Amino acid sequence: MARRKLIYEGKAKILYEGPEPGTYVQYFKDDATAGNGAKKDVIEGKGVLNNRLSEFFMLGLANIGIPTHFIRRLNMREQLIRQVEIIPLEVIVRNFAAGSMAKRLGMEEGAALPRPIVEFSYKDDKLGDPLVPEEYIIAFGWASQQDMDDIVSMALRVNDFMSGVMYGVGIKLIDFKIEIGRVWDNEFPRLVVADEISPDCCRLWDVETGQKLDKDVFRQDLGNLADAYTEVARRLGVLPSNVTHRPKPTLIN
Ligand code: UDP
């Protein structure tokens, strides 16, 4: 098989040139990292689960009218996506205090916030993705004021969608990160949800028990990460065995 041209290799995914202009193939690796690469491991099956889960969430968003970069899943580890200009921000939405916010403000993990909070980190591994105010983003030209208004309303819609879908399967969406890309449709710029949406970039707690079903399982050595992601996929009905369900052959007498 002819190898595809490598465009970019990140910590959890690889981008290859796509089959048509304006497309990429996004490959999900099994690599897990935390603490900006300080902790690393290979979690067998993680890439397959995240490919499926990201497909599920991106299709769901498209179905409620939120544009994404997702075109279609190609196989167990790859999906076809639209080429976008990534806005160099991590857009974080929080419903409950956790992680860096809980630490920064001395809050208890899981404390409810008065309303969803949207915040931005500048995407730069060397700097450790520092939190940046909107003023920096506009002053440095990473995005315009109009873009920021659109990004905040898109992020809050994604939050409502994700919170509802998760709550429906007994999971509380604590926080998550998305990335936004710009595409050009006949000279007109449009913003779309890009990158991935998976338990790698969300905090997901079981509603009843508070059990963590996200990357914190890896960050905090709480058990097997693939088991946690499998549980999320199972509850959402997107395990490979369900998706490719075919009736069993029956004996004809
Ligand atoms: N997050 C992410 N990538 C990052 C940083 C954060 O996907 O580089 C996600 C993280 O999984 C969590 C949310 O964004 O769901 C908020 O993360 P936080 O700022 O609390 O940082 P962390 O504690 O993960 O360092």
PDB file of N, CA, C and O and ligand atoms in Angstrom, residues 11 90 92-94 98-101 104 119 121 129 175-177 199-203 215-216 219, ligand 1:
ATOM      1  N   LYS A  11       0.960  14.301  19.909  1.00  0.00           N
ATOM      2  CA  LYS A  11       1.134  13.344  21.003  1.00  0.00           C
ATOM      3  C   LYS A  11       0.173  12.154  20.881  1.00  0.00           C
ATOM      4  O   LYS A  11       0.551  11.038  21.207  1.00  0.00           O
ATOM      5  N   GLU A  90      -6.655  26.501  23.119  1.00  0.00           N
ATOM      6  CA  GLU A  90      -7.441  25.420  23.696  1.00  0.00           C
ATOM      7  C   GLU A  90      -8.640  26.108  24.327  1.00  0.00           C
ATOM      8  O   GLU A  90      -8.481  26.970  25.203  1.00  0.00           O
ATOM      9  N   ILE A  92     -11.553  25.884  26.667  1.00  0.00           N
ATOM     10  CA  ILE A  92     -11.935  25.009  27.790  1.00  0.00           C
ATOM     11  C   ILE A  92     -13.262  25.486  28.365  1.00  0.00           C
ATOM     12  O   ILE A  92     -13.441  26.684  28.597  1.00  0.00           O
ATOM     13  N   VAL A  93     -14.182  24.550  28.541  1.00  0.00           N
ATOM     14  CA  VAL A  93     -15.467  24.872  29.171  1.00  0.00           C
ATOM     15  C   VAL A  93     -15.555  24.075  30.463  1.00  0.00           C
ATOM     16  O   VAL A  93     -15.254  22.873  30.476  1.00  0.00           O
ATOM     17  N   ARG A  94     -15.934  24.752  31.527  1.00  0.00           N
ATOM     18  CA  ARG A  94     -16.018  24.093  32.840  1.00  0.00           C
ATOM     19  C   ARG A  94     -17.415  24.248  33.419  1.00  0.00           C
ATOM     20  O   ARG A  94     -17.968  25.352  33.428  1.00  0.00           O
ATOM     21  N   ALA A  98     -12.287  21.621  38.689  1.00  0.00           N
ATOM     22  CA  ALA A  98     -11.389  20.449  38.667  1.00  0.00           C
ATOM     23  C   ALA A  98     -10.053  20.909  38.095  1.00  0.00           C
ATOM     24  O   ALA A  98      -9.922  22.054  37.639  1.00  0.00           O
ATOM     25  N   GLY A  99      -9.082  19.999  38.136  1.00  0.00           N
ATOM     26  CA  GLY A  99      -7.790  20.225  37.480  1.00  0.00           C
ATOM     27  C   GLY A  99      -7.158  21.553  37.830  1.00  0.00           C
ATOM     28  O   GLY A  99      -7.114  21.965  38.986  1.00  0.00           O
ATOM     29  N   SER A 100      -6.694  22.244  36.785  1.00  0.00           N
ATOM     30  CA  SER A 100      -5.912  23.469  37.007  1.00  0.00           C
ATOM     31  C   SER A 100      -6.752  24.568  37.669  1.00  0.00           C
ATOM     32  O   SER A 100      -6.220  25.370  38.440  1.00  0.00           O
ATOM     33  N   MET A 101      -8.068  24.590  37.395  1.00  0.00           N
ATOM     34  CA  MET A 101      -8.893  25.641  38.015  1.00  0.00           C
ATOM     35  C   MET A 101      -9.008  25.422  39.522  1.00  0.00           C
ATOM     36  O   MET A 101      -8.851  26.358  40.316  1.00  0.00           O
ATOM     37  N   ARG A 104      -5.670  26.354  41.050  1.00  0.00           N
ATOM     38  CA  ARG A 104      -5.377  27.784  41.008  1.00  0.00           C
ATOM     39  C   ARG A 104      -6.175  28.562  42.050  1.00  0.00           C
ATOM     40  O   ARG A 104      -5.682  29.484  42.672  1.00  0.00           O
ATOM     41  N   GLU A 119     -12.785  29.352  29.073  1.00  0.00           N
ATOM     42  CA  GLU A 119     -11.473  29.996  29.193  1.00  0.00           C
ATOM     43  C   GLU A 119     -10.565  29.518  28.060  1.00  0.00           C
ATOM     44  O   GLU A 119     -10.875  28.531  27.382  1.00  0.00           O
ATOM     45  N   SER A 121      -6.493  28.739  26.575  1.00  0.00           N
ATOM     46  CA  SER A 121      -5.047  28.597  26.756  1.00  0.00           C
ATOM     47  C   SER A 121      -4.407  28.763  25.392  1.00  0.00           C
ATOM     48  O   SER A 121      -4.982  28.325  24.383  1.00  0.00           O
ATOM     49  N   ASP A 129       1.148  25.576  27.450  1.00  0.00           N
ATOM     50  CA  ASP A 129      -0.221  26.039  27.149  1.00  0.00           C
ATOM     51  C   ASP A 129      -0.751  27.030  28.192  1.00  0.00           C
ATOM     52  O   ASP A 129      -1.708  26.727  28.924  1.00  0.00           O
ATOM     53  N   ASP A 175     -15.697  19.058  32.747  1.00  0.00           N
ATOM     54  CA  ASP A 175     -15.093  20.080  31.878  1.00  0.00           C
ATOM     55  C   ASP A 175     -14.612  19.417  30.599  1.00  0.00           C
ATOM     56  O   ASP A 175     -14.630  18.187  30.486  1.00  0.00           O
ATOM     57  N   PHE A 176     -14.235  20.195  29.625  1.00  0.00           N
ATOM     58  CA  PHE A 176     -13.669  19.637  28.392  1.00  0.00           C
ATOM     59  C   PHE A 176     -12.919  20.722  27.636  1.00  0.00           C
ATOM     60  O   PHE A 176     -13.050  21.917  27.927  1.00  0.00           O
ATOM     61  N   LYS A 177     -12.140  20.248  26.670  1.00  0.00           N
ATOM     62  CA  LYS A 177     -11.382  21.150  25.810  1.00  0.00           C
ATOM     63  C   LYS A 177     -11.740  20.868  24.364  1.00  0.00           C
ATOM     64  O   LYS A 177     -11.848  19.700  23.968  1.00  0.00           O
ATOM     65  N   PRO A 199     -12.620  11.114  25.559  1.00  0.00           N
ATOM     66  CA  PRO A 199     -12.320  11.176  27.003  1.00  0.00           C
ATOM     67  C   PRO A 199     -10.890  11.658  27.294  1.00  0.00           C
ATOM     68  O   PRO A 199     -10.567  11.959  28.437  1.00  0.00           O
ATOM     69  N   ASP A 200     -10.052  11.764  26.247  1.00  0.00           N
ATOM     70  CA  ASP A 200      -8.711  12.352  26.426  1.00  0.00           C
ATOM     71  C   ASP A 200      -8.804  13.843  26.755  1.00  0.00           C
ATOM     72  O   ASP A 200      -7.895  14.406  27.334  1.00  0.00           O
ATOM     73  N   CYS A 201      -9.884  14.486  26.320  1.00  0.00           N
ATOM     74  CA  CYS A 201      -9.960  15.938  26.526  1.00  0.00           C
ATOM     75  C   CYS A 201     -11.207  16.365  27.295  1.00  0.00           C
ATOM     76  O   CYS A 201     -11.638  17.513  27.207  1.00  0.00           O
ATOM     77  N   CYS A 202     -11.784  15.414  28.047  1.00  0.00           N
ATOM     78  CA  CYS A 202     -12.945  15.752  28.895  1.00  0.00           C
ATOM     79  C   CYS A 202     -12.663  15.238  30.304  1.00  0.00           C
ATOM     80  O   CYS A 202     -11.848  14.348  30.484  1.00  0.00           O
ATOM     81  N   ARG A 203     -13.390  15.778  31.270  1.00  0.00           N
ATOM     82  CA  ARG A 203     -13.461  15.103  32.577  1.00  0.00           C
ATOM     83  C   ARG A 203     -14.870  14.553  32.699  1.00  0.00           C
ATOM     84  O   ARG A 203     -15.850  15.300  32.575  1.00  0.00           O
ATOM     85  N   LYS A 215      -9.226  10.808  31.136  1.00  0.00           N
ATOM     86  CA  LYS A 215      -7.758  10.701  31.177  1.00  0.00           C
ATOM     87  C   LYS A 215      -7.159  10.875  32.569  1.00  0.00           C
ATOM     88  O   LYS A 215      -6.005  10.513  32.794  1.00  0.00           O
ATOM     89  N   ASP A 216      -7.934  11.391  33.519  1.00  0.00           N
ATOM     90  CA  ASP A 216      -7.436  11.462  34.900  1.00  0.00           C
ATOM     91  C   ASP A 216      -7.106  10.064  35.438  1.00  0.00           C
ATOM     92  O   ASP A 216      -6.268   9.925  36.335  1.00  0.00           O
ATOM     93  N   ARG A 219      -3.642  10.026  34.372  1.00  0.00           N
ATOM     94  CA  ARG A 219      -2.868  11.072  35.056  1.00  0.00           C
ATOM     95  C   ARG A 219      -2.628  10.713  36.519  1.00  0.00           C
ATOM     96  O   ARG A 219      -1.566  10.956  37.061  1.00  0.00           O
TER      97      ARG A 219
HETATM   98  N1  UDP B   1      -7.316  19.543  28.448  1.00  0.00           N
HETATM   99  C1  UDP B   1      -6.889  18.945  27.276  1.00  0.00           C
HETATM  100  N2  UDP B   1      -5.645  19.252  26.805  1.00  0.00           N
HETATM  101  C2  UDP B   1      -4.807  20.106  27.436  1.00  0.00           C
HETATM  102  C3  UDP B   1      -5.244  20.706  28.641  1.00  0.00           C
HETATM  103  C4  UDP B   1      -6.510  20.409  29.118  1.00  0.00           C
HETATM  104  O1  UDP B   1      -7.620  18.178  26.661  1.00  0.00           O
HETATM  105  O2  UDP B   1      -3.690  20.333  26.951  1.00  0.00           O
HETATM  106  C5  UDP B   1      -8.653  19.223  28.980  1.00  0.00           C
HETATM  107  C6  UDP B   1      -8.575  18.369  30.228  1.00  0.00           C
HETATM  108  O3  UDP B   1      -8.659  16.995  29.927  1.00  0.00           O
HETATM  109  C7  UDP B   1      -9.791  18.815  31.008  1.00  0.00           C
HETATM  110  C8  UDP B   1      -9.994  20.273  30.586  1.00  0.00           C
HETATM  111  O4  UDP B   1      -9.296  20.430  29.361  1.00  0.00           O
HETATM  112  O5  UDP B   1     -10.931  18.071  30.616  1.00  0.00           O
HETATM  113  C9  UDP B   1      -9.502  21.268  31.602  1.00  0.00           C
HETATM  114  O6  UDP B   1      -8.162  20.960  31.913  1.00  0.00           O
HETATM  115  P1  UDP B   1      -7.342  21.768  33.025  1.00  0.00           P
HETATM  116  O7  UDP B   1      -7.158  23.186  32.599  1.00  0.00           O
HETATM  117  O8  UDP B   1      -7.986  21.555  34.341  1.00  0.00           O
HETATM  118  O9  UDP B   1      -5.890  21.201  32.955  1.00  0.00           O
HETATM  119  P2  UDP B   1      -5.250  19.855  33.519  1.00  0.00           P
HETATM  120  O10 UDP B   1      -5.675  19.729  34.941  1.00  0.00           O
HETATM  121  O11 UDP B   1      -5.781  18.774  32.629  1.00  0.00           O
HETATM  122  O12 UDP B   1      -3.795  20.110  33.322  1.00  0.00           O
END
